[in-house]
C-alpha atoms as a PDB file:
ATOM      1  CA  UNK A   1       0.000   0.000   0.000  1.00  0.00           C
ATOM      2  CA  UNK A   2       1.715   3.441  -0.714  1.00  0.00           C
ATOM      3  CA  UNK A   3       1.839   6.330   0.918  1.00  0.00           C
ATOM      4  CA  UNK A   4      -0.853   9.400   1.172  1.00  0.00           C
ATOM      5  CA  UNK A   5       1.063  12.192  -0.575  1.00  0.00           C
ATOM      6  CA  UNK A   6      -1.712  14.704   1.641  1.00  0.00           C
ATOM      7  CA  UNK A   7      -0.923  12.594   4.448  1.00  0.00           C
ATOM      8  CA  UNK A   8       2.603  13.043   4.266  1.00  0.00           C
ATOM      9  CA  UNK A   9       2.380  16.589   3.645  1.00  0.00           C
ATOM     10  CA  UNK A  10       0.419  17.575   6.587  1.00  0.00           C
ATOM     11  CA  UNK A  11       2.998  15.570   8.876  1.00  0.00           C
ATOM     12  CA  UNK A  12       5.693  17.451   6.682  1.00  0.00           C
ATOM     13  CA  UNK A  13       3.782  20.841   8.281  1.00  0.00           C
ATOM     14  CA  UNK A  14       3.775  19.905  11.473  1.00  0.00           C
ATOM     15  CA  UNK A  15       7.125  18.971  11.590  1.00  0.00           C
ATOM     16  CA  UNK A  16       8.426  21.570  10.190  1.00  0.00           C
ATOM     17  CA  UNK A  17       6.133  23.234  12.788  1.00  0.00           C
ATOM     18  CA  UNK A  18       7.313  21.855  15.557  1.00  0.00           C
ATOM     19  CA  UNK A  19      10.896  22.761  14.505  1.00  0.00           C
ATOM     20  CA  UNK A  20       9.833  26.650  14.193  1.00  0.00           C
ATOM     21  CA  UNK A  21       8.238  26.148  17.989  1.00  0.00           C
ATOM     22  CA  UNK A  22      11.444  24.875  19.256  1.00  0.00           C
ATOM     23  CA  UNK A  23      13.491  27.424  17.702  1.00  0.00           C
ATOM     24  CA  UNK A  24      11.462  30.105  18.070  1.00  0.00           C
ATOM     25  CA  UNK A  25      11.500  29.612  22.161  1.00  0.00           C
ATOM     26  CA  UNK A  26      15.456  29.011  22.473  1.00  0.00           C
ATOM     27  CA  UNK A  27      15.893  31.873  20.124  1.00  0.00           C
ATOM     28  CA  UNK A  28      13.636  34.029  22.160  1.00  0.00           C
ATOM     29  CA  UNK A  29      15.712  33.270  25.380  1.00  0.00           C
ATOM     30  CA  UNK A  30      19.555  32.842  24.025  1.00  0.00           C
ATOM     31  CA  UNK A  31      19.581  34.185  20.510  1.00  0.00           C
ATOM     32  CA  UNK A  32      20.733  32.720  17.581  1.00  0.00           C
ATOM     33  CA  UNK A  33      24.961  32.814  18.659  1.00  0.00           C
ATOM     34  CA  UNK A  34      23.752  30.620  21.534  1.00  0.00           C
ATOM     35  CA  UNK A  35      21.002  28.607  20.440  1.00  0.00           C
ATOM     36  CA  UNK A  36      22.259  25.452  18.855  1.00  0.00           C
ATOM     37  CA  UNK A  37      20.972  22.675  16.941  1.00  0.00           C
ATOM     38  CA  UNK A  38      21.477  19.888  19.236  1.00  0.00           C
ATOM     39  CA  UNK A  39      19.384  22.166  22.014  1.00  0.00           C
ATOM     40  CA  UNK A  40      16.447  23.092  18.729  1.00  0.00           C
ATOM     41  CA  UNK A  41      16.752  18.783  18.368  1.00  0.00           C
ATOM     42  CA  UNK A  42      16.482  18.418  22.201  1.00  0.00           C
ATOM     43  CA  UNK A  43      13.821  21.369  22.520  1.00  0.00           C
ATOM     44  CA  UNK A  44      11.546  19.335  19.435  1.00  0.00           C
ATOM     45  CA  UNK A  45      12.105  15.767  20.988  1.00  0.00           C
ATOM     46  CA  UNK A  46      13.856  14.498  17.401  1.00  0.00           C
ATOM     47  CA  UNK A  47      17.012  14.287  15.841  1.00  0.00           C
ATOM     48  CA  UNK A  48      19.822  16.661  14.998  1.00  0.00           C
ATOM     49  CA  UNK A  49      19.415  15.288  11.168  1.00  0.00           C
ATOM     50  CA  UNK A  50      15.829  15.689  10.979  1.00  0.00           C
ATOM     51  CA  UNK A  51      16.449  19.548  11.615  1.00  0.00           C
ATOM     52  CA  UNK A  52      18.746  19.864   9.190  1.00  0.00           C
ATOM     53  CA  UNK A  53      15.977  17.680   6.622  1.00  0.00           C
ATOM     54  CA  UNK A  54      13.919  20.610   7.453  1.00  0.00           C
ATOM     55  CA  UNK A  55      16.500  23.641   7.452  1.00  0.00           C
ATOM     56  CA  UNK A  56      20.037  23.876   5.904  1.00  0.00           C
ATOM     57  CA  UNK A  57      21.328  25.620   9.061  1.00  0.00           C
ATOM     58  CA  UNK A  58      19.948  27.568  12.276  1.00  0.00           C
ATOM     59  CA  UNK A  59      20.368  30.709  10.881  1.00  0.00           C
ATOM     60  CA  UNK A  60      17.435  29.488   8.026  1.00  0.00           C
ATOM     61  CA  UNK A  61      15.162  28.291  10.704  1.00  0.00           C
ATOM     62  CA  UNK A  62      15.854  31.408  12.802  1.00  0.00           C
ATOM     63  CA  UNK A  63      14.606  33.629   9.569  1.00  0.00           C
ATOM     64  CA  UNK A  64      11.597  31.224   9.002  1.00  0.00           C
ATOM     65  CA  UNK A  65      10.696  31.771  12.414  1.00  0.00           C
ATOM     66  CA  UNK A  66      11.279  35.742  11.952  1.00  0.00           C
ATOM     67  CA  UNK A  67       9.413  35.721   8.614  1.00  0.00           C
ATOM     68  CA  UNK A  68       6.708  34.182  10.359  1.00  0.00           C
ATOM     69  CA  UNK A  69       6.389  36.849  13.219  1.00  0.00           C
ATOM     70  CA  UNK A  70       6.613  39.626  10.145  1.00  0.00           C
ATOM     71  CA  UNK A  71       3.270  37.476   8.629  1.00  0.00           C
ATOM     72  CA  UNK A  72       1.432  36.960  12.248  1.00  0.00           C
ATOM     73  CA  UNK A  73       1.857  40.990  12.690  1.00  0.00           C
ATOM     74  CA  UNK A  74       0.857  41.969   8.847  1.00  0.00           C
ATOM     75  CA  UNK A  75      -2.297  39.654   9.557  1.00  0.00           C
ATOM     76  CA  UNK A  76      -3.117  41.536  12.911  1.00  0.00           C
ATOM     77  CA  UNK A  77      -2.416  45.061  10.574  1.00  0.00           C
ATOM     78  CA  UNK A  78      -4.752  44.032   7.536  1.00  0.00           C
ATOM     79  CA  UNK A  79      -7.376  43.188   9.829  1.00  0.00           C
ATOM     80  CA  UNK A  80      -7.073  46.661  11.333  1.00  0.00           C
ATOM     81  CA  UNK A  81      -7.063  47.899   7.888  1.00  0.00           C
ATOM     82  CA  UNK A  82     -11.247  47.616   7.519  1.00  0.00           C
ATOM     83  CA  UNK A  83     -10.942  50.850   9.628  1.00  0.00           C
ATOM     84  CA  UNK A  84     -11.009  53.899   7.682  1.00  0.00           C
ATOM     85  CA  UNK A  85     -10.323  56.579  10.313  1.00  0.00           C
ATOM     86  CA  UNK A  86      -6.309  56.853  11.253  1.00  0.00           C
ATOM     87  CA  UNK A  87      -6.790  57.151  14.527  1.00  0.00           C
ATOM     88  CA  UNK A  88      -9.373  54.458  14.720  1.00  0.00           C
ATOM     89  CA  UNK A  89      -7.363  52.012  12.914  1.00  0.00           C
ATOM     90  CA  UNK A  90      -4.505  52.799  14.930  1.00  0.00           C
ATOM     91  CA  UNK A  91      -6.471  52.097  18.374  1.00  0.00           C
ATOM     92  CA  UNK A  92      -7.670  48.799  16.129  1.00  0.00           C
ATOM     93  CA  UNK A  93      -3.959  47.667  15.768  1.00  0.00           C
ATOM     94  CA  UNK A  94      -2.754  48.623  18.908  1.00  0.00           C
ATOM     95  CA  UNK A  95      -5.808  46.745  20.536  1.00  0.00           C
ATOM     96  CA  UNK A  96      -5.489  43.763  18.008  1.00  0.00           C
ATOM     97  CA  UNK A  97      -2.008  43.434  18.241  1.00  0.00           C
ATOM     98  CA  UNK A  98      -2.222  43.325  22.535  1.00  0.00           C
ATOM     99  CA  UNK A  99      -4.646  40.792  22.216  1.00  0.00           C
ATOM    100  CA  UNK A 100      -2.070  38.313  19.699  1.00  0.00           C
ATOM    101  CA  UNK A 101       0.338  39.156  21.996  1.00  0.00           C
ATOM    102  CA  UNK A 102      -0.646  37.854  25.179  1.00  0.00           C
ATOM    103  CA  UNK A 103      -1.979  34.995  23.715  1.00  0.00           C
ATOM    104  CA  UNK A 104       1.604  34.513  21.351  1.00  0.00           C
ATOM    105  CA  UNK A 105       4.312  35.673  24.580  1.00  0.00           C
ATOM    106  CA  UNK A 106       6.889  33.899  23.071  1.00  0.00           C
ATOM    107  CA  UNK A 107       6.637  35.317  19.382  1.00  0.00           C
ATOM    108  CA  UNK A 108       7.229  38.658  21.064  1.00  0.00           C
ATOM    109  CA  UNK A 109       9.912  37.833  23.101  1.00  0.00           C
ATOM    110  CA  UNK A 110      12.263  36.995  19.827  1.00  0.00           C
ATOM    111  CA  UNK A 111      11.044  40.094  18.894  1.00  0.00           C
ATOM    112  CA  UNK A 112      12.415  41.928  21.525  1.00  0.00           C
ATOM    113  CA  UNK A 113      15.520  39.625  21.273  1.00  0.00           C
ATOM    114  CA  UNK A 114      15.800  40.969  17.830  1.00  0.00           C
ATOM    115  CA  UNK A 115      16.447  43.963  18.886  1.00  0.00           C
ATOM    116  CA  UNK A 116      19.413  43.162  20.853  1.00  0.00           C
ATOM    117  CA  UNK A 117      20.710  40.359  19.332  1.00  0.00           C
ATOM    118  CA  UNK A 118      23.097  41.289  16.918  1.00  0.00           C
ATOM    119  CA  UNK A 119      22.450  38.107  13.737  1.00  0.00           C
ATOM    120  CA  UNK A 120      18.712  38.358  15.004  1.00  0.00           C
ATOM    121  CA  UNK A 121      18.833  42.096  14.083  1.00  0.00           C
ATOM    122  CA  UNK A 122      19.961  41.584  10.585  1.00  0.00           C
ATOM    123  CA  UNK A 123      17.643  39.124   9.854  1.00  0.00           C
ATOM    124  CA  UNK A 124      15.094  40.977  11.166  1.00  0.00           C
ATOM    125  CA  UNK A 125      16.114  44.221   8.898  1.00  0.00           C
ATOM    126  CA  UNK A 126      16.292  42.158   5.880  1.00  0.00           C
ATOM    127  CA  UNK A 127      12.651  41.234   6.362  1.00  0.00           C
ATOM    128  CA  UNK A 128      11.103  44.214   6.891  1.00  0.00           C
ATOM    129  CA  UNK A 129      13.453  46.469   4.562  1.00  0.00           C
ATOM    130  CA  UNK A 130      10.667  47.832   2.282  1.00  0.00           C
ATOM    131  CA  UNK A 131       8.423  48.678   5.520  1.00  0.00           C
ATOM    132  CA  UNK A 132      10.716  51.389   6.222  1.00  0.00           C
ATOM    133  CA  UNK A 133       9.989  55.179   5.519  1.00  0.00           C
ATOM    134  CA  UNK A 134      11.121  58.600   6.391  1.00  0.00           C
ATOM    135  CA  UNK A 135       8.383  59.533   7.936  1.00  0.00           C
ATOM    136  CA  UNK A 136       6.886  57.403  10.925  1.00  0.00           C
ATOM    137  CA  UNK A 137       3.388  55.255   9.322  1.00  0.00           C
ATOM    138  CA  UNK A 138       1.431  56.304  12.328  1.00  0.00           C
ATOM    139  CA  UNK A 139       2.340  60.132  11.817  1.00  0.00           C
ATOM    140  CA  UNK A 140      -1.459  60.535   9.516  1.00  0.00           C
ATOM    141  CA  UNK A 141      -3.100  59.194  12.920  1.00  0.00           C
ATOM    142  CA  UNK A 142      -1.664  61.852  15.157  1.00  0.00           C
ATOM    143  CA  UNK A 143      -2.161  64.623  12.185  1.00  0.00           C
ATOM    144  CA  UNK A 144      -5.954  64.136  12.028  1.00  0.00           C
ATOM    145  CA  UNK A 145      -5.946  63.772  15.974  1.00  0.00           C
ATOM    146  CA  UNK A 146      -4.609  67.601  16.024  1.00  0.00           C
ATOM    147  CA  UNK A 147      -1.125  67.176  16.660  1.00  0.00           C
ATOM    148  CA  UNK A 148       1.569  69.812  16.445  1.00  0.00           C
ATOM    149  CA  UNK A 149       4.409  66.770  15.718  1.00  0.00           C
ATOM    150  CA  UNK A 150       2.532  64.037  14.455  1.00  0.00           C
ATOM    151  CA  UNK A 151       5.713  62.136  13.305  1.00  0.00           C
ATOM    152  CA  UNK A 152       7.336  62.590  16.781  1.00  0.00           C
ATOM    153  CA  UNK A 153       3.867  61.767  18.385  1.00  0.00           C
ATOM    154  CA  UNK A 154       3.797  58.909  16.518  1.00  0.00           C
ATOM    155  CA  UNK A 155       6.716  57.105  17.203  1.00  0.00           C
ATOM    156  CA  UNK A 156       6.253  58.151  20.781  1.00  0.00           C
ATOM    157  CA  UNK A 157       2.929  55.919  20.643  1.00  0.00           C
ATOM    158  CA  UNK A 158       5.233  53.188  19.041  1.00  0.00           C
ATOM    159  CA  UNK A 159       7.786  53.502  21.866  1.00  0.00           C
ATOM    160  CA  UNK A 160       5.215  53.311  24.110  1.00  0.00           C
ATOM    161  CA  UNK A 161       3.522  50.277  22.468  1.00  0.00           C
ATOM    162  CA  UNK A 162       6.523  48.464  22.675  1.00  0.00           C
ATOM    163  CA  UNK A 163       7.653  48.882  26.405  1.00  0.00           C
ATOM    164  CA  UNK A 164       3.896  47.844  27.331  1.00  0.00           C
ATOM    165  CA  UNK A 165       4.104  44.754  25.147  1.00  0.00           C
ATOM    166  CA  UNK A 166       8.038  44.314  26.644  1.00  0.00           C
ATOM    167  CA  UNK A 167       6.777  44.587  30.087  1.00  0.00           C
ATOM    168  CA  UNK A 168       4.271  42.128  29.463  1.00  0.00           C
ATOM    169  CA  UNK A 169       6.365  39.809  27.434  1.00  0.00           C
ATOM    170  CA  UNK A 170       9.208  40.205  30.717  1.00  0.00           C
ATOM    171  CA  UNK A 171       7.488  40.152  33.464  1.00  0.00           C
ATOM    172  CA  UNK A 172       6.630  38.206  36.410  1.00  0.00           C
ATOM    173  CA  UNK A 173       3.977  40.011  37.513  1.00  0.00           C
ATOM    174  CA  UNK A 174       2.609  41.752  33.926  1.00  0.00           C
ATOM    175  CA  UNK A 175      -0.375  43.914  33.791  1.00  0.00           C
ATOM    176  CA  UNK A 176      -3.023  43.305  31.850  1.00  0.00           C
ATOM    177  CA  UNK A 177      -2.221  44.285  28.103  1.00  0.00           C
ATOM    178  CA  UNK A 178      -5.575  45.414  27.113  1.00  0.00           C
ATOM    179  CA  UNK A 179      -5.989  47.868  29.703  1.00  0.00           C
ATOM    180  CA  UNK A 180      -2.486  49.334  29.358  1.00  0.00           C
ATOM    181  CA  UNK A 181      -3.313  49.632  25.914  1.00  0.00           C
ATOM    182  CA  UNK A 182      -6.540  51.042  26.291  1.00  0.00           C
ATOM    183  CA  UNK A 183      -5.473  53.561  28.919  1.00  0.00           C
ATOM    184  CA  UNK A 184      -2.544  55.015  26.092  1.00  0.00           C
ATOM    185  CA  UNK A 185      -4.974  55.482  23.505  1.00  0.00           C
ATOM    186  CA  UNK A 186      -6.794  57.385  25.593  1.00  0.00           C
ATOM    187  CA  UNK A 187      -3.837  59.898  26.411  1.00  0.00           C
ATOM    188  CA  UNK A 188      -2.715  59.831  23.038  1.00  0.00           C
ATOM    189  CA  UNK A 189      -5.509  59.450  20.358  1.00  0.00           C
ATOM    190  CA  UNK A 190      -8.398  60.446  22.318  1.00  0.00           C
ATOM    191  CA  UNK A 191      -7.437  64.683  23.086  1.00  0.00           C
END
């Protein structure tokens, strides 16, 4: 009797899967210097070979893992996209975004491991190259909310965003995303 080919491709998924879950938490707590493959093997309960079936090296299976995080936040953004209003939308995102993060902790922790992980960094900047501008996206928000810098005020809500979702992420003791969140729109969007 051969093999289901759909079969095999849905255990193919979830293998591959379950590799991205293991590397994606011993990224998020050593980086990608001092994550290694025997620990991604150990951390997925297989083999050292079956990692490399799956991924050439660590560094590929860190960017899969990165490219997925860019995908999970463009998903929470196009969702927030139905919103016309900037400032609504932006509220929508933030809100959104709080929401996939408590429930995905670990996705934002290599995040914020990105940022100070020097290999993590790169990888990260090659993803989301042609996301940067000169002026800061949120800047139309703060403009139609009546402020007098709406690029500064913008990336000031950004900043913000991120320590609340870093706190939360770092932790022991977090506080409640939502209601962090909530609370900034209202000093920020809602003047």
């Amino acid at each position: 009797m051969g093999r289901n080919p759909d079969t095999n491709a849905e255990q193919r998924a979830e293998t591959r899967q379950l590799l991205m879950r293991a590397g994606l938490e011993l990224f998020a707590d050593r980086g990608l210097e001092r994550t290694t493959v025997d620990a991604i093997a150990a951390n997925a309960g297989c083999s050292k070979g079956l990692v490399y079936h799956y991924f050439p090296n660590k560094r590929a299976l860190a960017e899969a893992v990165l490219a997925d995080w860019v995908e999970q936040v463009a998903a929470v953004a196009a969702g927030s996209d139905v919103v016309e209003a900037p400032d609504e939308r932006l509220a929508a995102f933030a809100t959104a975004m709080a929401a996939h993060i408590e429930a995905n902790p670990d996705s934002y922790r290599l995040n914020l491991r990105a940022l100070t992980d020097p290999e993590l960094r790169e990888l990260a900047g090659e993803l989301t190259a042609d996301r940067a501008g000169p002026d800061h996206p949120w800047a139309d928000a703060f403009a139609l909310a009546g402020s007098e810098s709406p690029d500064l005020d913008g990336r000031l809500f950004h900043a913000s965003l991120l320590g609340i979702f870093a706190h939360h992420a770092l932790s022991p003791h977090p506080t409640p995303l939502a209601d962090l969140v909530e609370r900034l729109i209202e000093l920020t969007l809602d003047r």
